[in-house]
Amino acid sequence: MENLEQKKWITGSGNDVSFFKAVKLVKEYVDRGSKIFIGSDSFVSGKKTCFATTLCLHGGEYGGRYFFYKEKVPKNIYNQLTLRITEETRRSVELAEILMDEHGFNCKDIELHLDVSPFHANNGTSRLSDAMRGYVQGYGLSCRLKPNAWASQSIADRHSK
C-alpha cells in the first residue's frame, strides 16, 4: 500500500492540507450526516500519466467539500486503458480501506465512483464495468458508474489534467 499520509493533499479551494487534518474534517462531516464519495481519474500527457484521487463529502448539515492528491507516473507503466482503469479503481479502494481500517469509518458511509461506463454502453471502459464493480464489492463497498460517478467523472477528472 502507498503511504497516503505522505501525499500532498489539497483542498477543493487549492490549499494544502495534511491527510490527518482532512480525515479529521471528514469525521466532522460524517458525524453531521455527510457521506464520503471517493473517485479517481487519470490523464495521459506526453511521457506521463497523471492520476488524481478525490475524497469528497456531500450531504448533511455542512453541504459539500473535497480533498484530492495527484501523482504523475511514467506513461509506459500504464500504457493501456485496462491498466489505467484498474489502477484508478485500486487507488480509490485503497483510500477507502485506509479510512475504514485505520480511521474507523464504516463502509456504509463510503461510496466509490468509478470512471467506467455501464456494460450496456458498449464503449472503451464498459467492458471493464463488471470486473471493476466486482473488485469494489469484494471489499464490501458500494460503487456507482457513469453517468452517476461524479467524484471521478467530474472532480477527479478536473484535477488529473
Short mmCIF file of C-alpha atoms in Angstrom, two decimals:
data_model
loop_
_atom_site.label_atom_id
_atom_site.label_comp_id
_atom_site.label_asym_id
_atom_site.label_seq_id
_atom_site.Cartn_x
_atom_site.Cartn_y
_atom_site.Cartn_z
CA MET A 1 0.00 0.00 0.00
CA GLU A 2 1.08 3.51 -0.74
CA ASN A 3 1.60 5.87 2.13
CA LEU A 4 -1.33 8.23 1.53
CA GLU A 5 -0.42 10.17 4.64
CA GLN A 6 2.75 11.36 2.87
CA LYS A 7 1.00 12.55 -0.29
CA LYS A 8 0.43 16.25 -0.94
CA TRP A 9 -3.29 16.62 -0.24
CA ILE A 10 -5.08 19.73 -1.46
CA THR A 11 -8.50 21.16 -0.61
CA GLY A 12 -11.01 21.93 -3.33
CA SER A 13 -10.14 25.60 -2.89
CA GLY A 14 -6.46 24.91 -3.59
CA ASN A 15 -4.96 24.96 -0.09
CA ASP A 16 -2.52 22.34 1.14
CA VAL A 17 -3.85 20.11 3.91
CA SER A 18 -2.34 17.16 5.73
CA PHE A 19 -4.05 13.81 5.31
CA PHE A 20 -4.70 13.73 9.06
CA LYS A 21 -6.36 17.16 9.01
CA ALA A 22 -8.50 16.05 6.05
CA VAL A 23 -9.56 12.90 7.94
CA LYS A 24 -10.45 15.00 10.99
CA LEU A 25 -12.68 17.19 8.83
CA VAL A 26 -14.19 14.12 7.17
CA LYS A 27 -15.12 12.77 10.62
CA GLU A 28 -16.82 16.07 11.50
CA TYR A 29 -18.82 15.98 8.28
CA VAL A 30 -19.82 12.32 8.63
CA ASP A 31 -20.88 12.94 12.23
CA ARG A 32 -23.25 15.59 10.86
CA GLY A 33 -24.79 13.32 8.23
CA SER A 34 -22.46 13.67 5.26
CA LYS A 35 -21.44 10.73 3.13
CA ILE A 36 -17.96 10.03 1.72
CA PHE A 37 -17.52 9.71 -2.03
CA ILE A 38 -14.18 8.59 -3.45
CA GLY A 39 -13.15 8.72 -7.09
CA SER A 40 -10.02 8.56 -9.21
CA ASP A 41 -9.23 9.51 -12.79
CA SER A 42 -6.15 9.64 -14.99
CA PHE A 43 -4.92 11.66 -17.93
CA VAL A 44 -2.07 10.83 -20.28
CA SER A 45 0.06 13.75 -21.44
CA GLY A 46 3.45 13.49 -23.07
CA LYS A 47 5.53 10.90 -21.24
CA LYS A 48 3.48 10.98 -18.02
CA THR A 49 0.17 9.69 -16.73
CA CYS A 50 -1.36 11.87 -14.02
CA PHE A 51 -3.64 10.16 -11.50
CA ALA A 52 -5.93 12.23 -9.29
CA THR A 53 -7.83 10.74 -6.35
CA THR A 54 -10.60 12.67 -4.63
CA LEU A 55 -12.12 12.37 -1.19
CA CYS A 56 -15.49 14.13 -1.40
CA LEU A 57 -18.11 14.91 1.21
CA HIS A 58 -21.73 15.69 0.47
CA GLY A 59 -25.00 15.89 2.36
CA GLY A 60 -25.75 16.52 5.98
CA GLU A 61 -25.53 19.90 7.67
CA TYR A 62 -22.35 21.20 6.00
CA GLY A 63 -23.04 20.85 2.28
CA GLY A 64 -20.11 19.70 0.16
CA ARG A 65 -16.33 19.72 0.31
CA TYR A 66 -13.47 17.75 -1.21
CA PHE A 67 -9.78 16.95 -0.96
CA PHE A 68 -7.50 15.41 -3.56
CA TYR A 69 -3.97 14.37 -4.38
CA LYS A 70 -2.25 13.98 -7.72
CA GLU A 71 0.57 11.73 -8.79
CA LYS A 72 2.44 11.66 -12.08
CA VAL A 73 3.99 8.39 -13.21
CA PRO A 74 5.80 7.37 -16.40
CA LYS A 75 3.32 6.80 -19.21
CA ASN A 76 4.76 3.40 -20.12
CA ILE A 77 3.71 1.89 -16.76
CA TYR A 78 0.00 2.35 -17.52
CA ASN A 79 0.09 2.43 -21.31
CA GLN A 80 -3.21 0.59 -21.82
CA LEU A 81 -6.72 1.69 -20.90
CA THR A 82 -7.35 -1.51 -18.92
CA LEU A 83 -4.27 -0.87 -16.77
CA ARG A 84 -5.22 2.77 -16.11
CA ILE A 85 -8.83 1.96 -15.17
CA THR A 86 -7.68 -0.85 -12.88
CA GLU A 87 -5.15 1.49 -11.23
CA GLU A 88 -7.78 4.21 -10.78
CA THR A 89 -10.07 1.71 -9.08
CA ARG A 90 -7.25 0.33 -6.92
CA ARG A 91 -6.36 3.82 -5.71
CA SER A 92 -9.97 4.51 -4.73
CA VAL A 93 -10.31 1.18 -2.93
CA GLU A 94 -7.03 1.78 -1.11
CA LEU A 95 -8.21 5.14 0.21
CA ALA A 96 -11.50 3.62 1.37
CA GLU A 97 -9.66 0.76 3.09
CA ILE A 98 -7.38 3.18 4.95
CA LEU A 99 -10.37 5.23 6.09
CA MET A 100 -12.09 2.08 7.37
CA ASP A 101 -9.13 0.13 8.78
CA GLU A 102 -7.03 2.94 10.24
CA HIS A 103 -9.58 5.65 10.99
CA GLY A 104 -12.72 3.73 11.94
CA PHE A 105 -15.10 4.75 9.16
CA ASN A 106 -17.96 2.42 8.28
CA CYS A 107 -18.22 1.07 4.73
CA LYS A 108 -21.86 2.22 4.69
CA ASP A 109 -20.63 5.83 4.84
CA ILE A 110 -18.40 5.38 1.77
CA GLU A 111 -19.35 5.17 -1.90
CA LEU A 112 -16.79 4.75 -4.67
CA HIS A 113 -17.33 6.42 -8.03
CA LEU A 114 -15.70 4.56 -10.90
CA ASP A 115 -14.76 6.26 -14.15
CA VAL A 116 -16.26 3.45 -16.24
CA SER A 117 -19.44 3.22 -18.27
CA PRO A 118 -22.09 0.57 -17.63
CA PHE A 119 -21.72 -2.65 -19.60
CA HIS A 120 -24.61 -1.83 -21.94
CA ALA A 121 -22.92 1.43 -23.06
CA ASN A 122 -20.64 -0.64 -25.30
CA ASN A 123 -17.62 1.70 -25.28
CA GLY A 124 -13.95 1.53 -24.25
CA THR A 125 -14.48 1.31 -20.50
CA SER A 126 -17.83 -0.50 -20.44
CA ARG A 127 -16.19 -3.90 -20.98
CA LEU A 128 -14.42 -3.36 -17.63
CA SER A 129 -17.51 -2.37 -15.65
CA ASP A 130 -18.41 -5.79 -14.26
CA ALA A 131 -14.83 -6.57 -13.24
CA MET A 132 -14.27 -3.20 -11.54
CA ARG A 133 -17.65 -3.31 -9.80
CA GLY A 134 -16.87 -6.83 -8.54
CA TYR A 135 -13.44 -5.70 -7.32
CA VAL A 136 -15.01 -2.88 -5.28
CA GLN A 137 -17.86 -5.01 -3.95
CA GLY A 138 -15.34 -7.65 -2.90
CA TYR A 139 -14.15 -5.13 -0.30
CA GLY A 140 -17.70 -4.65 0.96
CA LEU A 141 -18.01 -1.23 -0.66
CA SER A 142 -20.71 0.20 -2.87
CA CYS A 143 -19.98 1.97 -6.12
CA ARG A 144 -21.52 3.97 -8.92
CA LEU A 145 -20.62 4.04 -12.59
CA LYS A 146 -21.00 6.78 -15.20
CA PRO A 147 -23.08 8.90 -15.52
CA ASN A 148 -23.61 8.87 -11.73
CA ALA A 149 -19.92 8.72 -10.79
CA TRP A 150 -19.40 12.45 -10.27
CA ALA A 151 -16.46 12.12 -7.82
CA SER A 152 -14.34 10.53 -10.56
CA GLN A 153 -16.03 11.78 -13.72
CA SER A 154 -16.14 15.46 -12.72
CA ILE A 155 -13.92 16.24 -9.75
CA ALA A 156 -11.01 13.83 -10.20
CA ASP A 157 -11.15 14.45 -13.95
CA ARG A 158 -10.69 18.19 -13.38
CA HIS A 159 -7.56 17.63 -11.30
CA SER A 160 -5.97 14.91 -13.43
CA LYS A 161 -5.19 17.36 -16.24
#
